[in-house]
Amino acid sequence: MAAVIFALVALVVLALLASVHRYVWRRLVGDTTAPGSALRTAGTVAAFVLPLLSVGAMTSGRIGAPFWLQQVLAWPGFLWLAALLYLTLALLVGEFVRPVLRRVLERRDAAAADRTAAALSSEAVATTTGGTRPRTEELVPAGPAPSTTSADPVPETTPPAEPEPESSAPDPATATAPVTADASTAGAPATPLAHPSRRLFVSRVVGGAAAAAGLATVGYGAADVLSGPTVKRVTVPLAKLPRAAHGFRIAVVSDIHIGPILGRAHTRRIVDTINSTSPDLVAVVGDLVDGSVADLGSAAEPLAGLRARHGSFFVTGNHEYFSGAEQWVNHVRELGLIPLENARVEMGGFDLAGVNDIAGETEGQGPDFGRALGDRDRSRAAVLLAHQPVVIHDAVEHGVDLQLSGHTHGGQLWPGNYLAELANPTVAGLERYGDTQLFVSRGAGAWGPPVRVGAPADITVVQLASRQA
């Protein structure tokens, strides 16, 4: 049954992706290029190749492809997923712009046509009136003018008594022929632009603007990730924290996601940033890697350079269980980090506990709160490291004062934060649940596309505060 459900979900996802690609192709390629042109050919090829690269990027690691191939596929494949998202959003906004722009152009073209027609009509009337007057003057007799006392009507050869109305309001039949002839001869448009031409212009303007906006957004988000995380600081008061531990600083880093894209240089930037804060303790709260120790062990080696007075601690995230959790736990131990596998250590003024990620339940290595927190002295403050925020209710039940988590990435790609809110009690920042406070980091790396929009990468220095200070 589970296999059937998975297959159905996969089919729905593939159908959705195919529909989105078709829509993007139609708006950016089909509506803006000529059939058979080089641009249309290139756009059509890209519409087939790019999604294949994305599928390859997402599946190559799972099927054990060589690491070099994973790297080759990852950059274009994952970046295209981010580009597809923002191109689609920009084009959807463009759907509201299209009718407005068409209406503006229709009015502009209609006004231009009216001005052209009026000008041609005036010219035709002036030509007609100017050609009548000389002939009338020639018919006027050279001799004496007729007597003004005569009762006879004015001779037919006499000019009309009121010629001006003829020029201001010409007979439609007289004015129409010259307009048509002149317009045809001069090649000037007598009607608004043809609809196909206007639609092409609108499609190119909207498509070009959408492409520029979407790709610029991806570029901005990629720069955020590749430049490294920024440092945030937050103070958390704990009622049970003794005065001696007041001001204790924990550097919280999550979701580093060392992988085919973010490698050794990424790890080095994070280590340097953490060390620059001079923390008392470093907490690495899961999703350190996206790959095996064999492929990524060397990229994780800069972690050995972490410096903190009370050491660096590590708990697993869900991605560790996709990458060989046991091997990674052993490897980070070799690098000098202390894994907390459902375990607890006593610090100077509080207990520090850590639980495995819930993804470990499939391997019989899930979180065990009883083992980590069950027999402790509850008069002491407790700080819990747990990758996913959803375990907050277990933390509340076991009297935890502060839980430090990651996992959500803060949504990573707007509007992903709204989806993250559906699956997590807190997406980012500090919130309270009963007597327990929960802090969720946005993470220092990125999963999938190396892009962040609306959720900048960060490392947070959590400073504990005693109410007795």
PDB file of N, CA and C in Angstrom, residues 353-434:
ATOM      1  N   ALA A 353      21.830  18.556  27.079  1.00  0.00           N
ATOM      2  CA  ALA A 353      21.394  17.249  26.599  1.00  0.00           C
ATOM      3  C   ALA A 353      21.218  17.296  25.084  1.00  0.00           C
ATOM      4  N   GLY A 354      21.290  16.144  24.465  1.00  0.00           N
ATOM      5  CA  GLY A 354      21.066  16.045  23.030  1.00  0.00           C
ATOM      6  C   GLY A 354      20.349  14.763  22.690  1.00  0.00           C
ATOM      7  N   VAL A 355      19.440  14.806  21.699  1.00  0.00           N
ATOM      8  CA  VAL A 355      18.710  13.613  21.266  1.00  0.00           C
ATOM      9  C   VAL A 355      18.911  13.407  19.770  1.00  0.00           C
ATOM     10  N   ASN A 356      18.847  12.143  19.360  1.00  0.00           N
ATOM     11  CA  ASN A 356      18.923  11.822  17.936  1.00  0.00           C
ATOM     12  C   ASN A 356      17.711  12.377  17.208  1.00  0.00           C
ATOM     13  N   ASP A 357      17.868  12.553  15.904  1.00  0.00           N
ATOM     14  CA  ASP A 357      16.736  13.038  15.106  1.00  0.00           C
ATOM     15  C   ASP A 357      15.681  11.951  14.943  1.00  0.00           C
ATOM     16  N   ILE A 358      14.449  12.371  14.749  1.00  0.00           N
ATOM     17  CA  ILE A 358      13.347  11.411  14.618  1.00  0.00           C
ATOM     18  C   ILE A 358      13.485  10.558  13.365  1.00  0.00           C
ATOM     19  N   ALA A 359      14.282  10.998  12.379  1.00  0.00           N
ATOM     20  CA  ALA A 359      14.510  10.172  11.198  1.00  0.00           C
ATOM     21  C   ALA A 359      15.244   8.889  11.557  1.00  0.00           C
ATOM     22  N   GLY A 360      15.938   8.881  12.697  1.00  0.00           N
ATOM     23  CA  GLY A 360      16.656   7.688  13.119  1.00  0.00           C
ATOM     24  C   GLY A 360      15.758   6.562  13.584  1.00  0.00           C
ATOM     25  N   GLU A 361      14.463   6.851  13.747  1.00  0.00           N
ATOM     26  CA  GLU A 361      13.539   5.805  14.191  1.00  0.00           C
ATOM     27  C   GLU A 361      13.483   4.661  13.189  1.00  0.00           C
ATOM     28  N   THR A 362      13.714   4.945  11.911  1.00  0.00           N
ATOM     29  CA  THR A 362      13.688   3.882  10.895  1.00  0.00           C
ATOM     30  C   THR A 362      14.845   2.911  11.079  1.00  0.00           C
ATOM     31  N   GLU A 363      15.882   3.352  11.795  1.00  0.00           N
ATOM     32  CA  GLU A 363      17.035   2.497  12.036  1.00  0.00           C
ATOM     33  C   GLU A 363      17.115   2.080  13.498  1.00  0.00           C
ATOM     34  N   GLY A 364      16.056   2.333  14.259  1.00  0.00           N
ATOM     35  CA  GLY A 364      16.073   2.010  15.678  1.00  0.00           C
ATOM     36  C   GLY A 364      16.950   2.928  16.491  1.00  0.00           C
ATOM     37  N   GLN A 365      17.201   4.137  15.971  1.00  0.00           N
ATOM     38  CA  GLN A 365      18.080   5.092  16.654  1.00  0.00           C
ATOM     39  C   GLN A 365      17.395   6.442  16.822  1.00  0.00           C
ATOM     40  N   GLY A 366      16.117   6.445  17.079  1.00  0.00           N
ATOM     41  CA  GLY A 366      15.374   7.688  17.221  1.00  0.00           C
ATOM     42  C   GLY A 366      15.636   8.373  18.538  1.00  0.00           C
ATOM     43  N   PRO A 367      14.966   9.478  18.798  1.00  0.00           N
ATOM     44  CA  PRO A 367      15.177  10.221  20.047  1.00  0.00           C
ATOM     45  C   PRO A 367      14.674   9.439  21.256  1.00  0.00           C
ATOM     46  N   ASP A 368      15.434   9.504  22.331  1.00  0.00           N
ATOM     47  CA  ASP A 368      15.061   8.849  23.591  1.00  0.00           C
ATOM     48  C   ASP A 368      15.182   9.893  24.694  1.00  0.00           C
ATOM     49  N   PHE A 369      14.082  10.568  24.982  1.00  0.00           N
ATOM     50  CA  PHE A 369      14.091  11.644  25.971  1.00  0.00           C
ATOM     51  C   PHE A 369      14.284  11.115  27.384  1.00  0.00           C
ATOM     52  N   GLY A 370      13.756   9.925  27.638  1.00  0.00           N
ATOM     53  CA  GLY A 370      13.943   9.342  28.966  1.00  0.00           C
ATOM     54  C   GLY A 370      15.416   9.096  29.273  1.00  0.00           C
ATOM     55  N   ARG A 371      16.121   8.588  28.293  1.00  0.00           N
ATOM     56  CA  ARG A 371      17.545   8.322  28.476  1.00  0.00           C
ATOM     57  C   ARG A 371      18.345   9.610  28.604  1.00  0.00           C
ATOM     58  N   ALA A 372      17.977  10.610  27.842  1.00  0.00           N
ATOM     59  CA  ALA A 372      18.737  11.864  27.848  1.00  0.00           C
ATOM     60  C   ALA A 372      18.390  12.753  29.037  1.00  0.00           C
ATOM     61  N   LEU A 373      17.155  12.697  29.498  1.00  0.00           N
ATOM     62  CA  LEU A 373      16.697  13.676  30.496  1.00  0.00           C
ATOM     63  C   LEU A 373      15.998  13.056  31.702  1.00  0.00           C
ATOM     64  N   GLY A 374      15.739  11.755  31.673  1.00  0.00           N
ATOM     65  CA  GLY A 374      14.854  11.156  32.669  1.00  0.00           C
ATOM     66  C   GLY A 374      15.328  11.208  34.101  1.00  0.00           C
ATOM     67  N   ASP A 375      16.610  11.063  34.350  1.00  0.00           N
ATOM     68  CA  ASP A 375      17.083  10.934  35.733  1.00  0.00           C
ATOM     69  C   ASP A 375      17.846  12.164  36.217  1.00  0.00           C
ATOM     70  N   ARG A 376      17.641  13.292  35.622  1.00  0.00           N
ATOM     71  CA  ARG A 376      18.413  14.470  35.991  1.00  0.00           C
ATOM     72  C   ARG A 376      17.764  15.224  37.154  1.00  0.00           C
ATOM     73  N   ASP A 377      18.509  16.139  37.746  1.00  0.00           N
ATOM     74  CA  ASP A 377      18.031  17.011  38.811  1.00  0.00           C
ATOM     75  C   ASP A 377      17.278  18.177  38.175  1.00  0.00           C
ATOM     76  N   ARG A 378      15.959  18.196  38.367  1.00  0.00           N
ATOM     77  CA  ARG A 378      15.148  19.225  37.700  1.00  0.00           C
ATOM     78  C   ARG A 378      15.269  20.603  38.329  1.00  0.00           C
ATOM     79  N   SER A 379      16.021  20.711  39.382  1.00  0.00           N
ATOM     80  CA  SER A 379      16.257  22.044  39.933  1.00  0.00           C
ATOM     81  C   SER A 379      17.317  22.795  39.130  1.00  0.00           C
ATOM     82  N   ARG A 380      18.032  22.066  38.271  1.00  0.00           N
ATOM     83  CA  ARG A 380      19.026  22.681  37.399  1.00  0.00           C
ATOM     84  C   ARG A 380      18.398  23.031  36.051  1.00  0.00           C
ATOM     85  N   ALA A 381      18.873  24.079  35.459  1.00  0.00           N
ATOM     86  CA  ALA A 381      18.407  24.455  34.119  1.00  0.00           C
ATOM     87  C   ALA A 381      18.878  23.404  33.119  1.00  0.00           C
ATOM     88  N   ALA A 382      18.069  23.186  32.081  1.00  0.00           N
ATOM     89  CA  ALA A 382      18.403  22.201  31.047  1.00  0.00           C
ATOM     90  C   ALA A 382      18.296  22.838  29.677  1.00  0.00           C
ATOM     91  N   VAL A 383      19.347  22.630  28.882  1.00  0.00           N
ATOM     92  CA  VAL A 383      19.368  23.077  27.486  1.00  0.00           C
ATOM     93  C   VAL A 383      19.439  21.830  26.622  1.00  0.00           C
ATOM     94  N   LEU A 384      18.521  21.711  25.666  1.00  0.00           N
ATOM     95  CA  LEU A 384      18.412  20.521  24.828  1.00  0.00           C
ATOM     96  C   LEU A 384      18.782  20.849  23.382  1.00  0.00           C
ATOM     97  N   LEU A 385      19.623  20.007  22.789  1.00  0.00           N
ATOM     98  CA  LEU A 385      19.926  20.103  21.363  1.00  0.00           C
ATOM     99  C   LEU A 385      19.092  19.050  20.646  1.00  0.00           C
ATOM    100  N   ALA A 386      18.211  19.497  19.751  1.00  0.00           N
ATOM    101  CA  ALA A 386      17.350  18.585  18.984  1.00  0.00           C
ATOM    102  C   ALA A 386      17.138  19.207  17.613  1.00  0.00           C
ATOM    103  N   HIS A 387      17.416  18.462  16.570  1.00  0.00           N
ATOM    104  CA  HIS A 387      17.403  19.029  15.226  1.00  0.00           C
ATOM    105  C   HIS A 387      16.047  19.598  14.832  1.00  0.00           C
ATOM    106  N   GLN A 388      14.984  18.855  15.042  1.00  0.00           N
ATOM    107  CA  GLN A 388      13.672  19.283  14.544  1.00  0.00           C
ATOM    108  C   GLN A 388      12.838  19.948  15.648  1.00  0.00           C
ATOM    109  N   PRO A 389      12.243  21.100  15.347  1.00  0.00           N
ATOM    110  CA  PRO A 389      11.430  21.804  16.350  1.00  0.00           C
ATOM    111  C   PRO A 389      10.208  21.008  16.825  1.00  0.00           C
ATOM    112  N   VAL A 390       9.751  20.031  16.031  1.00  0.00           N
ATOM    113  CA  VAL A 390       8.504  19.335  16.357  1.00  0.00           C
ATOM    114  C   VAL A 390       8.577  18.539  17.651  1.00  0.00           C
ATOM    115  N   VAL A 391       9.784  18.304  18.187  1.00  0.00           N
ATOM    116  CA  VAL A 391       9.892  17.545  19.436  1.00  0.00           C
ATOM    117  C   VAL A 391       9.739  18.448  20.656  1.00  0.00           C
ATOM    118  N   ILE A 392       9.344  19.695  20.455  1.00  0.00           N
ATOM    119  CA  ILE A 392       9.229  20.644  21.565  1.00  0.00           C
ATOM    120  C   ILE A 392       8.279  20.152  22.648  1.00  0.00           C
ATOM    121  N   HIS A 393       7.241  19.436  22.271  1.00  0.00           N
ATOM    122  CA  HIS A 393       6.271  18.978  23.277  1.00  0.00           C
ATOM    123  C   HIS A 393       6.881  17.913  24.184  1.00  0.00           C
ATOM    124  N   ASP A 394       7.780  17.089  23.647  1.00  0.00           N
ATOM    125  CA  ASP A 394       8.521  16.149  24.503  1.00  0.00           C
ATOM    126  C   ASP A 394       9.460  16.911  25.425  1.00  0.00           C
ATOM    127  N   ALA A 395      10.044  17.979  24.913  1.00  0.00           N
ATOM    128  CA  ALA A 395      10.938  18.784  25.742  1.00  0.00           C
ATOM    129  C   ALA A 395      10.183  19.427  26.892  1.00  0.00           C
ATOM    130  N   VAL A 396       8.995  19.928  26.619  1.00  0.00           N
ATOM    131  CA  VAL A 396       8.175  20.525  27.671  1.00  0.00           C
ATOM    132  C   VAL A 396       7.854  19.482  28.734  1.00  0.00           C
ATOM    133  N   GLU A 397       7.489  18.296  28.295  1.00  0.00           N
ATOM    134  CA  GLU A 397       7.127  17.216  29.219  1.00  0.00           C
ATOM    135  C   GLU A 397       8.287  16.825  30.129  1.00  0.00           C
ATOM    136  N   HIS A 398       9.512  16.945  29.625  1.00  0.00           N
ATOM    137  CA  HIS A 398      10.677  16.547  30.407  1.00  0.00           C
ATOM    138  C   HIS A 398      11.361  17.725  31.091  1.00  0.00           C
ATOM    139  N   GLY A 399      10.677  18.850  31.184  1.00  0.00           N
ATOM    140  CA  GLY A 399      11.164  19.979  31.970  1.00  0.00           C
ATOM    141  C   GLY A 399      12.355  20.708  31.389  1.00  0.00           C
ATOM    142  N   VAL A 400      12.499  20.716  30.080  1.00  0.00           N
ATOM    143  CA  VAL A 400      13.597  21.441  29.431  1.00  0.00           C
ATOM    144  C   VAL A 400      13.323  22.941  29.497  1.00  0.00           C
ATOM    145  N   ASP A 401      14.348  23.706  29.775  1.00  0.00           N
ATOM    146  CA  ASP A 401      14.195  25.168  29.836  1.00  0.00           C
ATOM    147  C   ASP A 401      14.395  25.826  28.468  1.00  0.00           C
ATOM    148  N   LEU A 402      15.320  25.275  27.669  1.00  0.00           N
ATOM    149  CA  LEU A 402      15.594  25.863  26.361  1.00  0.00           C
ATOM    150  C   LEU A 402      15.938  24.749  25.377  1.00  0.00           C
ATOM    151  N   GLN A 403      15.253  24.725  24.233  1.00  0.00           N
ATOM    152  CA  GLN A 403      15.570  23.788  23.164  1.00  0.00           C
ATOM    153  C   GLN A 403      16.163  24.562  22.001  1.00  0.00           C
ATOM    154  N   LEU A 404      17.283  24.065  21.472  1.00  0.00           N
ATOM    155  CA  LEU A 404      17.950  24.678  20.331  1.00  0.00           C
ATOM    156  C   LEU A 404      17.795  23.758  19.127  1.00  0.00           C
ATOM    157  N   SER A 405      17.223  24.280  18.036  1.00  0.00           N
ATOM    158  CA  SER A 405      16.900  23.454  16.866  1.00  0.00           C
ATOM    159  C   SER A 405      17.250  24.168  15.575  1.00  0.00           C
ATOM    160  N   GLY A 406      17.087  23.439  14.473  1.00  0.00           N
ATOM    161  CA  GLY A 406      17.266  23.986  13.135  1.00  0.00           C
ATOM    162  C   GLY A 406      16.211  23.396  12.217  1.00  0.00           C
ATOM    163  N   HIS A 407      16.644  22.768  11.135  1.00  0.00           N
ATOM    164  CA  HIS A 407      15.810  21.968  10.237  1.00  0.00           C
ATOM    165  C   HIS A 407      14.971  22.780   9.253  1.00  0.00           C
ATOM    166  N   THR A 408      14.386  23.880   9.672  1.00  0.00           N
ATOM    167  CA  THR A 408      13.413  24.583   8.823  1.00  0.00           C
ATOM    168  C   THR A 408      14.063  25.447   7.750  1.00  0.00           C
ATOM    169  N   HIS A 409      15.308  25.857   7.955  1.00  0.00           N
ATOM    170  CA  HIS A 409      15.998  26.805   7.053  1.00  0.00           C
ATOM    171  C   HIS A 409      15.276  28.154   7.007  1.00  0.00           C
ATOM    172  N   GLY A 410      14.317  28.367   7.907  1.00  0.00           N
ATOM    173  CA  GLY A 410      13.530  29.592   7.838  1.00  0.00           C
ATOM    174  C   GLY A 410      12.662  29.659   6.599  1.00  0.00           C
ATOM    175  N   GLY A 411      12.497  28.503   5.941  1.00  0.00           N
ATOM    176  CA  GLY A 411      11.755  28.467   4.675  1.00  0.00           C
ATOM    177  C   GLY A 411      12.684  28.428   3.471  1.00  0.00           C
ATOM    178  N   GLN A 412      13.882  28.981   3.621  1.00  0.00           N
ATOM    179  CA  GLN A 412      14.955  29.053   2.595  1.00  0.00           C
ATOM    180  C   GLN A 412      14.547  29.840   1.368  1.00  0.00           C
ATOM    181  N   LEU A 413      13.494  29.423   0.676  1.00  0.00           N
ATOM    182  CA  LEU A 413      13.080  30.099  -0.555  1.00  0.00           C
ATOM    183  C   LEU A 413      11.653  30.625  -0.382  1.00  0.00           C
ATOM    184  N   TRP A 414      11.526  31.947  -0.244  1.00  0.00           N
ATOM    185  CA  TRP A 414      10.181  32.511  -0.149  1.00  0.00           C
ATOM    186  C   TRP A 414       9.395  32.122  -1.407  1.00  0.00           C
ATOM    187  N   PRO A 415       8.137  31.712  -1.250  1.00  0.00           N
ATOM    188  CA  PRO A 415       7.278  31.677  -0.065  1.00  0.00           C
ATOM    189  C   PRO A 415       7.295  30.348   0.681  1.00  0.00           C
ATOM    190  N   GLY A 416       8.449  29.648   0.676  1.00  0.00           N
ATOM    191  CA  GLY A 416       8.553  28.381   1.370  1.00  0.00           C
ATOM    192  C   GLY A 416       8.336  28.489   2.863  1.00  0.00           C
ATOM    193  N   ASN A 417       8.500  29.690   3.429  1.00  0.00           N
ATOM    194  CA  ASN A 417       8.282  29.852   4.863  1.00  0.00           C
ATOM    195  C   ASN A 417       6.842  29.552   5.255  1.00  0.00           C
ATOM    196  N   TYR A 418       5.897  29.803   4.333  1.00  0.00           N
ATOM    197  CA  TYR A 418       4.496  29.503   4.652  1.00  0.00           C
ATOM    198  C   TYR A 418       4.260  27.999   4.678  1.00  0.00           C
ATOM    199  N   LEU A 419       4.956  27.259   3.822  1.00  0.00           N
ATOM    200  CA  LEU A 419       4.851  25.803   3.864  1.00  0.00           C
ATOM    201  C   LEU A 419       5.532  25.260   5.115  1.00  0.00           C
ATOM    202  N   ALA A 420       6.673  25.856   5.487  1.00  0.00           N
ATOM    203  CA  ALA A 420       7.384  25.407   6.682  1.00  0.00           C
ATOM    204  C   ALA A 420       6.532  25.601   7.934  1.00  0.00           C
ATOM    205  N   GLU A 421       5.718  26.645   7.950  1.00  0.00           N
ATOM    206  CA  GLU A 421       4.847  26.887   9.099  1.00  0.00           C
ATOM    207  C   GLU A 421       3.814  25.779   9.294  1.00  0.00           C
ATOM    208  N   LEU A 422       3.445  25.114   8.202  1.00  0.00           N
ATOM    209  CA  LEU A 422       2.458  24.048   8.303  1.00  0.00           C
ATOM    210  C   LEU A 422       3.022  22.805   8.984  1.00  0.00           C
ATOM    211  N   ALA A 423       4.351  22.624   8.920  1.00  0.00           N
ATOM    212  CA  ALA A 423       4.964  21.400   9.443  1.00  0.00           C
ATOM    213  C   ALA A 423       5.773  21.618  10.715  1.00  0.00           C
ATOM    214  N   ASN A 424       5.958  22.872  11.132  1.00  0.00           N
ATOM    215  CA  ASN A 424       6.802  23.148  12.289  1.00  0.00           C
ATOM    216  C   ASN A 424       6.132  24.145  13.223  1.00  0.00           C
ATOM    217  N   PRO A 425       6.267  23.942  14.536  1.00  0.00           N
ATOM    218  CA  PRO A 425       5.653  24.889  15.468  1.00  0.00           C
ATOM    219  C   PRO A 425       6.280  26.272  15.393  1.00  0.00           C
ATOM    220  N   THR A 426       7.578  26.325  15.132  1.00  0.00           N
ATOM    221  CA  THR A 426       8.293  27.588  14.967  1.00  0.00           C
ATOM    222  C   THR A 426       9.209  27.455  13.756  1.00  0.00           C
ATOM    223  N   VAL A 427       9.199  28.445  12.884  1.00  0.00           N
ATOM    224  CA  VAL A 427      10.028  28.395  11.678  1.00  0.00           C
ATOM    225  C   VAL A 427      11.393  29.022  11.924  1.00  0.00           C
ATOM    226  N   ALA A 428      11.445  30.073  12.683  1.00  0.00           N
ATOM    227  CA  ALA A 428      12.714  30.739  12.976  1.00  0.00           C
ATOM    228  C   ALA A 428      12.527  31.647  14.181  1.00  0.00           C
ATOM    229  N   GLY A 429      13.580  31.785  14.965  1.00  0.00           N
ATOM    230  CA  GLY A 429      13.536  32.700  16.090  1.00  0.00           C
ATOM    231  C   GLY A 429      13.193  32.025  17.402  1.00  0.00           C
ATOM    232  N   LEU A 430      12.854  32.833  18.394  1.00  0.00           N
ATOM    233  CA  LEU A 430      12.622  32.384  19.771  1.00  0.00           C
ATOM    234  C   LEU A 430      11.146  32.481  20.131  1.00  0.00           C
ATOM    235  N   GLU A 431      10.593  31.387  20.619  1.00  0.00           N
ATOM    236  CA  GLU A 431       9.200  31.364  21.081  1.00  0.00           C
ATOM    237  C   GLU A 431       9.107  30.528  22.346  1.00  0.00           C
ATOM    238  N   ARG A 432       8.042  30.741  23.091  1.00  0.00           N
ATOM    239  CA  ARG A 432       7.859  30.041  24.359  1.00  0.00           C
ATOM    240  C   ARG A 432       6.698  29.054  24.258  1.00  0.00           C
ATOM    241  N   TYR A 433       6.906  27.868  24.835  1.00  0.00           N
ATOM    242  CA  TYR A 433       5.878  26.837  24.933  1.00  0.00           C
ATOM    243  C   TYR A 433       5.811  26.405  26.395  1.00  0.00           C
ATOM    244  N   GLY A 434       4.840  26.934  27.111  1.00  0.00           N
ATOM    245  CA  GLY A 434       4.770  26.669  28.543  1.00  0.00           C
ATOM    246  C   GLY A 434       5.986  27.248  29.238  1.00  0.00           C
TER     247      GLY A 434
END
